[in-house]
PDB file of C-alpha atoms in Angstrom:
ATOM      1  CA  UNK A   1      81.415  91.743  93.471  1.00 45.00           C
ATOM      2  CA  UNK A   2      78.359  92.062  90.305  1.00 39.00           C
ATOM      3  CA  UNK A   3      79.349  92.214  87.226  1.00 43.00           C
ATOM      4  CA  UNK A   4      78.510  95.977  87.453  1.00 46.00           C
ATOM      5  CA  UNK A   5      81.049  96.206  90.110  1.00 48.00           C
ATOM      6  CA  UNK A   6      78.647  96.647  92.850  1.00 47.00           C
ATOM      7  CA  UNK A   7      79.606  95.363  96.307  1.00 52.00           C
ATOM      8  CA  UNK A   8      76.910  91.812  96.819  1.00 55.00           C
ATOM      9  CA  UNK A   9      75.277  92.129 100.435  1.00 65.00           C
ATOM     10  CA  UNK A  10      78.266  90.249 102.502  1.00 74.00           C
ATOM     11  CA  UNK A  11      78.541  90.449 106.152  1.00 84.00           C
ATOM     12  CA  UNK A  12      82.430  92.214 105.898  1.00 87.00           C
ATOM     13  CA  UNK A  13      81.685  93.292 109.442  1.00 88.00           C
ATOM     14  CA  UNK A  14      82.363  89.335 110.414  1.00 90.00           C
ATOM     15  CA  UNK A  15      85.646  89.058 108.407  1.00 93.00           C
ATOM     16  CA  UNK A  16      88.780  88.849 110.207  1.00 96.00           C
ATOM     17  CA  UNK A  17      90.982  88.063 106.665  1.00 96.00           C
ATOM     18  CA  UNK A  18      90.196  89.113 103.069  1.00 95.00           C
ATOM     19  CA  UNK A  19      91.819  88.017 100.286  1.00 95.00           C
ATOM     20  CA  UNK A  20      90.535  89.633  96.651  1.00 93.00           C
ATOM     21  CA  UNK A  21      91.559  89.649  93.774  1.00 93.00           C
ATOM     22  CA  UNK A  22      91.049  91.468  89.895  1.00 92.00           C
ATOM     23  CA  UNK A  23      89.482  94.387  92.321  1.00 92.00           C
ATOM     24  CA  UNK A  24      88.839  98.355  91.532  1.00 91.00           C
ATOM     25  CA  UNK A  25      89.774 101.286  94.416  1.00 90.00           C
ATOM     26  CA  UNK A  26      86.131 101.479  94.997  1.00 90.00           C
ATOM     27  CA  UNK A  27      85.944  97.923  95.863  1.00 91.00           C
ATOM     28  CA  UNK A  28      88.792  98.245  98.672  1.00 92.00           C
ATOM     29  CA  UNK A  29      87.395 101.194  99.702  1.00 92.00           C
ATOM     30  CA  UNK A  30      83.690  99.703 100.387  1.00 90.00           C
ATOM     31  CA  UNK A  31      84.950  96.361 102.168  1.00 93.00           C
ATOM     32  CA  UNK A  32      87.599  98.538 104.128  1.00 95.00           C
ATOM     33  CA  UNK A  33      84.967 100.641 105.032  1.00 94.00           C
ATOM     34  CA  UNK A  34      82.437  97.534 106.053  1.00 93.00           C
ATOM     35  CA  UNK A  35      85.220  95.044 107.519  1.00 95.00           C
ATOM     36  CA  UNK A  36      85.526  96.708 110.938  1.00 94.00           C
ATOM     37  CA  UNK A  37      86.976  93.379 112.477  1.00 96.00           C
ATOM     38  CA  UNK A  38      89.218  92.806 109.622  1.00 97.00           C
ATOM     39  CA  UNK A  39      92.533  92.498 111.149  1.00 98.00           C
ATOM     40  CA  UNK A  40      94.627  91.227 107.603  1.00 98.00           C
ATOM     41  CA  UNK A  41      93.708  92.258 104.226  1.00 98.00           C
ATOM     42  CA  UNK A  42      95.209  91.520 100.694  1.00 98.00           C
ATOM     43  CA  UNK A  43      93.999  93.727  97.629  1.00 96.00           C
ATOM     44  CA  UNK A  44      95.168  92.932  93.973  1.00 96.00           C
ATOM     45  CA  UNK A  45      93.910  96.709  92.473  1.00 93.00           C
ATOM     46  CA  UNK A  46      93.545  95.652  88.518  1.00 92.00           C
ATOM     47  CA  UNK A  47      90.853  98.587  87.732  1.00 88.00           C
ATOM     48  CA  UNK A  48      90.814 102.090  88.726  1.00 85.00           C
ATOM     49  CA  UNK A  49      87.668 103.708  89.769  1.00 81.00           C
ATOM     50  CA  UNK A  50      86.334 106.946  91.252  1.00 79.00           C
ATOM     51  CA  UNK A  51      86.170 107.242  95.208  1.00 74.00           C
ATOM     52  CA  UNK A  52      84.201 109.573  97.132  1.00 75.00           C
ATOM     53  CA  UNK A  53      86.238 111.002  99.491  1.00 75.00           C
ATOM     54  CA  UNK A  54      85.103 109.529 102.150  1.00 90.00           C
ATOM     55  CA  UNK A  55      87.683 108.963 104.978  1.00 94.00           C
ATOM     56  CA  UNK A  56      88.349 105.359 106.555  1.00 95.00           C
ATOM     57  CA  UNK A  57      89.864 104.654 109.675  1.00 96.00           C
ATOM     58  CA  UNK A  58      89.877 101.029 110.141  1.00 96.00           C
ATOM     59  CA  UNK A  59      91.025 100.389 114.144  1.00 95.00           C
ATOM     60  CA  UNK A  60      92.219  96.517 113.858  1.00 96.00           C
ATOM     61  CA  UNK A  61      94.157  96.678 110.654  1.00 98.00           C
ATOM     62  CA  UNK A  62      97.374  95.048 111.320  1.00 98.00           C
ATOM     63  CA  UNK A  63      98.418  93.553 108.216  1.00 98.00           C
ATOM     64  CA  UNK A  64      97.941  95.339 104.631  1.00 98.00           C
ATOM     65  CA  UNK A  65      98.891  93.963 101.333  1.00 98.00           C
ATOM     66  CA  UNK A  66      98.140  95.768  97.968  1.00 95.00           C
ATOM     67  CA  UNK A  67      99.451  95.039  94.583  1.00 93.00           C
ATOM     68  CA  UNK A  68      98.400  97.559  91.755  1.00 90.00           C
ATOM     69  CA  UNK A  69      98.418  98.255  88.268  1.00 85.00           C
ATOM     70  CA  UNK A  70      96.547 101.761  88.339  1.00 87.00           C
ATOM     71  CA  UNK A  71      97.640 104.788  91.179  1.00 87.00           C
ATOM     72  CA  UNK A  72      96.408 104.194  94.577  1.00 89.00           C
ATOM     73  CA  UNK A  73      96.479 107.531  95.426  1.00 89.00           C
ATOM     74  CA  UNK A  74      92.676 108.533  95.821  1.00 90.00           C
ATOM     75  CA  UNK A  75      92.768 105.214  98.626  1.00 92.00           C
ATOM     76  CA  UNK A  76      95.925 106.820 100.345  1.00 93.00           C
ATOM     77  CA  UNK A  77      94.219 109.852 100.358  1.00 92.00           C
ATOM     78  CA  UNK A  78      91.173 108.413 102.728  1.00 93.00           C
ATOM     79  CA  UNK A  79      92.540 105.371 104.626  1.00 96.00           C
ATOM     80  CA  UNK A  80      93.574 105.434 108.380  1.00 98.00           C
ATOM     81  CA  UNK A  81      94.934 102.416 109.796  1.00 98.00           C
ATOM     82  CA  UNK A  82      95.725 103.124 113.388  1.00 96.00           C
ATOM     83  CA  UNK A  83      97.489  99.749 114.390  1.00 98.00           C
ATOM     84  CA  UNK A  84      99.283  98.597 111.399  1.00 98.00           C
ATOM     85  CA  UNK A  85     102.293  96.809 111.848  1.00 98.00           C
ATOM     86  CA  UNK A  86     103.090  95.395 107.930  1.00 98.00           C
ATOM     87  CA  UNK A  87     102.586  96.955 104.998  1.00 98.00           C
ATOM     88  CA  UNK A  88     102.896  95.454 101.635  1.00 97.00           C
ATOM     89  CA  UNK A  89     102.702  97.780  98.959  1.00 93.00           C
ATOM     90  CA  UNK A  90     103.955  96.708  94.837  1.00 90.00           C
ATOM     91  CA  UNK A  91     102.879  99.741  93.041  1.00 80.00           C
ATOM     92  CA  UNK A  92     105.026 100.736  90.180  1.00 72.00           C
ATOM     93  CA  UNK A  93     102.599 104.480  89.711  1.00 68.00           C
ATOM     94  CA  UNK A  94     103.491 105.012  93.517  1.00 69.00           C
ATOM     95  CA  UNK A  95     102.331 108.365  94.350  1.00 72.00           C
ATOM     96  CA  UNK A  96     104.561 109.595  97.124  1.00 80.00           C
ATOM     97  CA  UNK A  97     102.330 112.420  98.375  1.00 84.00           C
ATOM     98  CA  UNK A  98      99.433 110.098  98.847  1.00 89.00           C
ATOM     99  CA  UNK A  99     101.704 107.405 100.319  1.00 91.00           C
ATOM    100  CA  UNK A 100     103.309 109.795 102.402  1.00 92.00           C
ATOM    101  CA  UNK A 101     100.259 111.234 103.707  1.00 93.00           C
ATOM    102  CA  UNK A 102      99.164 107.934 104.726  1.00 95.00           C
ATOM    103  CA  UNK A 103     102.137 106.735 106.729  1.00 96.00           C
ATOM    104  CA  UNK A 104     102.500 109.885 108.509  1.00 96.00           C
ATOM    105  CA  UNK A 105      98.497 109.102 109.693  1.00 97.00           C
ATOM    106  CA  UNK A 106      99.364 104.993 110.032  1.00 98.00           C
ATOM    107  CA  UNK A 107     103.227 104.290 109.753  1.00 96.00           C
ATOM    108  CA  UNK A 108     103.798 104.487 113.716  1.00 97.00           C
ATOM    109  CA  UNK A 109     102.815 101.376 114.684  1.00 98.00           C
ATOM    110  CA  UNK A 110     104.470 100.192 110.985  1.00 98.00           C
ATOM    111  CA  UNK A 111     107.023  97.239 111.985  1.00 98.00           C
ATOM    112  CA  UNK A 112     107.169  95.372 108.520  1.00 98.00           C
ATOM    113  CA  UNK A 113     107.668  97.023 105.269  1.00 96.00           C
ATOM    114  CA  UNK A 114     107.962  96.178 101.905  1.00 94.00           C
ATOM    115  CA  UNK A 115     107.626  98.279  98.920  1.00 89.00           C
ATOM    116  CA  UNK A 116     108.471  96.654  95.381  1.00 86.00           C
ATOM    117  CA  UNK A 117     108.494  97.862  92.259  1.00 78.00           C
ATOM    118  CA  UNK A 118     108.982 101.592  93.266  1.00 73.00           C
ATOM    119  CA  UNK A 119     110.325 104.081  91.307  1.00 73.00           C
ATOM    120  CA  UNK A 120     110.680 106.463  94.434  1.00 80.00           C
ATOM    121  CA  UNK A 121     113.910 108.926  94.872  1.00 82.00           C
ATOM    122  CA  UNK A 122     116.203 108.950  97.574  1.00 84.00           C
ATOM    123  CA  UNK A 123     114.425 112.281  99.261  1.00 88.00           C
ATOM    124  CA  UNK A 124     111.200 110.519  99.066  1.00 88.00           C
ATOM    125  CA  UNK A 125     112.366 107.614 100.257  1.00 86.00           C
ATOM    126  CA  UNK A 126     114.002 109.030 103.436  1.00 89.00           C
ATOM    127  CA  UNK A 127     110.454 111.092 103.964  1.00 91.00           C
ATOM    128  CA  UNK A 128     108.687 107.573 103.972  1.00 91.00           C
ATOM    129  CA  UNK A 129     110.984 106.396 106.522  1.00 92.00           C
ATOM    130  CA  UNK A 130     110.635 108.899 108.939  1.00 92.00           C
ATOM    131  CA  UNK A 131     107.024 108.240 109.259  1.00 95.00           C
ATOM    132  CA  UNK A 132     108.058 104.804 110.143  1.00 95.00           C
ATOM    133  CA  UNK A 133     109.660 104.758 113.618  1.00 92.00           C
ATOM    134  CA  UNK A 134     109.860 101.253 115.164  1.00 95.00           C
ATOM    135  CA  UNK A 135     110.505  99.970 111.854  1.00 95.00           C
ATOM    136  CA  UNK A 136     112.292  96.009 112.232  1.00 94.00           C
ATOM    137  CA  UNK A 137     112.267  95.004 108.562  1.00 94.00           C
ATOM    138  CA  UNK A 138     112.409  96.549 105.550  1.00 91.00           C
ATOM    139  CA  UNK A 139     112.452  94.875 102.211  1.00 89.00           C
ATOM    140  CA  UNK A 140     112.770  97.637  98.881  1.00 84.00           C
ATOM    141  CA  UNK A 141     112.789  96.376  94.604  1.00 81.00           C
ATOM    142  CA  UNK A 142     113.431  99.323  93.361  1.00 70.00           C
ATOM    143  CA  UNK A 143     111.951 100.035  89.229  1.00 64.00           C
ATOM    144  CA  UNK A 144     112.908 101.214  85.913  1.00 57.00           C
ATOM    145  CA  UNK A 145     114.775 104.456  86.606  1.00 55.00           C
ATOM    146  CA  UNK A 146     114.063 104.379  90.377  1.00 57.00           C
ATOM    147  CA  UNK A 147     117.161 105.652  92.567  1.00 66.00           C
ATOM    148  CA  UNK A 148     116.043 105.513  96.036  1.00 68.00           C
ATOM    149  CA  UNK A 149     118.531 103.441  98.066  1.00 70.00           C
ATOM    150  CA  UNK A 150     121.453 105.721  97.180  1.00 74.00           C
ATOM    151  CA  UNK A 151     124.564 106.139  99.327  1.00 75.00           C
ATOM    152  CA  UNK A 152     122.563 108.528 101.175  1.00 78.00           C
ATOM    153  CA  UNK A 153     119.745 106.451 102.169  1.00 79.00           C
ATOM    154  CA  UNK A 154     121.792 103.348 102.842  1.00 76.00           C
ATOM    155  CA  UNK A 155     124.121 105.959 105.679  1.00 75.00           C
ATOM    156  CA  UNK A 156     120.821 107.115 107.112  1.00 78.00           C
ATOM    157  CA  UNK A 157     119.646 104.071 107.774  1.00 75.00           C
ATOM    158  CA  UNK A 158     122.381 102.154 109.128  1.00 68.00           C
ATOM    159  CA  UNK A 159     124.557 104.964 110.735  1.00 64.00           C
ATOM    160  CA  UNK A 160     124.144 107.699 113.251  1.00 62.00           C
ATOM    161  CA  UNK A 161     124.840 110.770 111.798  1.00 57.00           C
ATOM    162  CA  UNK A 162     126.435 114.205 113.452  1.00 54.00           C
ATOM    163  CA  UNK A 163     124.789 115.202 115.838  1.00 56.00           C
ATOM    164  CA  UNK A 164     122.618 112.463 116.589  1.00 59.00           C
ATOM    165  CA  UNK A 165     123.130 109.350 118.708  1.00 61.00           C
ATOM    166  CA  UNK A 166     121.343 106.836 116.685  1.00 69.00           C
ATOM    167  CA  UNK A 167     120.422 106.104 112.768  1.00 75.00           C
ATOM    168  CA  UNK A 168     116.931 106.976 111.132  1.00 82.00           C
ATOM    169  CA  UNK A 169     115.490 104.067 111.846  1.00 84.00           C
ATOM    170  CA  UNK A 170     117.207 102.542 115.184  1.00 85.00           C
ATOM    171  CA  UNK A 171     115.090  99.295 115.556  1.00 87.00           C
ATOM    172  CA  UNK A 172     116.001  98.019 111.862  1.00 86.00           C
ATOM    173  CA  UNK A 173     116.927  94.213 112.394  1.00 86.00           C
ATOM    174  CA  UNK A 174     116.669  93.525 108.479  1.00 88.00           C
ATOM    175  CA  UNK A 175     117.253  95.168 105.547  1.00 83.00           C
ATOM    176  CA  UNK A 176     116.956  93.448 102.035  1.00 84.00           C
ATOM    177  CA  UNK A 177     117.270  95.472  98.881  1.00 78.00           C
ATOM    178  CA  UNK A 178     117.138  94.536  95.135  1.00 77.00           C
ATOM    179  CA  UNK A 179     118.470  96.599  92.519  1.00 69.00           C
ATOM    180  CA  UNK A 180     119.686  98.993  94.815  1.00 61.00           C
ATOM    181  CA  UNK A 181     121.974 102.195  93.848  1.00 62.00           C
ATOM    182  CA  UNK A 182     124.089 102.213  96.597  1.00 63.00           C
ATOM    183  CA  UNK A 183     127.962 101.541  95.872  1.00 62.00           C
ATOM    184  CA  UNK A 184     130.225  98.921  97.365  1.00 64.00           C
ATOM    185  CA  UNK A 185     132.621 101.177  98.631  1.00 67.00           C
ATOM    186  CA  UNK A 186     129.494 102.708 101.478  1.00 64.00           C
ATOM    187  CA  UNK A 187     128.129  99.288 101.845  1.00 65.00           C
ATOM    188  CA  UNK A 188     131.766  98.447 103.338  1.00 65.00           C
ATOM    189  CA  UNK A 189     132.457 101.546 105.300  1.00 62.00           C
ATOM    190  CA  UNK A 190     128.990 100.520 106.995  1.00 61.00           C
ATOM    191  CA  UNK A 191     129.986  97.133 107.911  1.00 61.00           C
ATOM    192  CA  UNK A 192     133.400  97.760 108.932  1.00 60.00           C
ATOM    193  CA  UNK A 193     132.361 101.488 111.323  1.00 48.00           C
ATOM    194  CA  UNK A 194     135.254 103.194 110.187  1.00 42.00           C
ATOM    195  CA  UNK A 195     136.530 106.489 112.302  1.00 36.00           C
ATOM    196  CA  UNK A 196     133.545 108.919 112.005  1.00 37.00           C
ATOM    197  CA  UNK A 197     130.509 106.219 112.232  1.00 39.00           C
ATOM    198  CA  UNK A 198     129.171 105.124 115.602  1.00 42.00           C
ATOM    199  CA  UNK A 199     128.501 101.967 114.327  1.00 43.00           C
ATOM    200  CA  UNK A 200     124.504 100.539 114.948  1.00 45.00           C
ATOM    201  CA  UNK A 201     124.733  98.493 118.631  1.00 45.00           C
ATOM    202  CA  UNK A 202     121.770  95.889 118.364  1.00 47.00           C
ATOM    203  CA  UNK A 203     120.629  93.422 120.879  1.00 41.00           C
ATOM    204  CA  UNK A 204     119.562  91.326 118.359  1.00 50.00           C
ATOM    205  CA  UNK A 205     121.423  90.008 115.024  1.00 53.00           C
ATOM    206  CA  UNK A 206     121.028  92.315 112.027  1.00 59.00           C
ATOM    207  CA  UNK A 207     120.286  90.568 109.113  1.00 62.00           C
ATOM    208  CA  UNK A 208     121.309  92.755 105.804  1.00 60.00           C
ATOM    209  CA  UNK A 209     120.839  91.060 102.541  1.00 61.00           C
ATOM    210  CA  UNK A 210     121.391  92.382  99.159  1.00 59.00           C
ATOM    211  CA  UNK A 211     120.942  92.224  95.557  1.00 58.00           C
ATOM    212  CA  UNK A 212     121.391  93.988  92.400  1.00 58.00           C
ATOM    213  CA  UNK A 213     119.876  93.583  88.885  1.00 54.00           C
TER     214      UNK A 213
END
């Protein structure tokens, strides 16, 4: 990028990685836009700047990473990735209507996801989740007052409920939270299936790690 912020004449089209950092919105915008080949791409959002809206469906996408310190909402608002399979998003403004909006355009093909720094609820959270189907791994911080991974999420997740033969997310294989606000007490009745709780049959190990601050 100028100075000015403009986008210098590179040939994105070529790219099949981008890494770039101390970017605006408008920046990830243009080279998501231009890098039709791009199949990973890393964005470290430090300036906020007006998009047109102008949506982008990018085909190849498999592999997203954005780390922000202003609301990525107008670029949720726009962006299609059709063939994602990890998303890495550390956004402590999260705005869970643009976010949402997003994964219920890109989240189906969503295997890998990792959202730190949220400050999401537990409602919100569950609504993210359902966009996700074949979802293997998910990795949560939650923020300041966030209190997404409640008791209910955690039973959701991990447990089929009445009514239903299999949990929210049936293909989860790992599951690492930090400062989660889930208590001890539902963690266990999880890991031992108690009488009322088909417990989760994988054909894989489960890997469930844990950590609060």
């Amino acid at each position: 990028m100028t100075r000015r912020g403009e986008p210098l004449g590179f040939p994105w089209s070529q790219l099949t990685h981008i890494c770039l950092e101390d970017c605006s919105l408008n920046d990830c915008h243009h080279i998501l836009s231009q890098a039709s080949t791009a199949i990973a791409c890393t964005f470290d959002v430090t300036r906020s700047s007006s998009l047109e809206p102008t949506p982008v469906s990018h085909l190849h996408l498999q592999n997203l990473k954005l780390t922000s310190a202003v609301e990525l909402r107008e670029l949720w608002d726009c962006l299609t990735c059709s063939s994602l399979s990890t998303l890495y998003v550390e956004d402590p403004q999260t705005h869970v209507h643009g976010l949402l909006e997003f994964l219920s355009r890109s989240g189906k093909t969503i295997e890998d996801f990792t959202l730190d720094s949220s400050a999401l609820d537990d409602t919100q959270s569950l609504a993210c989740l359902r966009n996700m189907p074949i979802l293997r791994r998910l990795t949560v911080e939650e923020f300041g007052t966030g209190t997404q991974f409640t008791d209910r999420v955690c039973e959701a997740l991990t447990l089929a409920s009445e009514g239903t033969m299999s949990p929210l997310v049936p293909n989860l294989e790992y599951l690492h939270l930090i400062g989660a606000s889930f208590s001890h007490r539902t963690m266990a009745r999880m890991l031992e299936s108690p009488s009322g709780f088909r417990p989760i049959r994988h054909s894989r190990p489960c890997t469930l790690s844990l950590c609060e601050t």
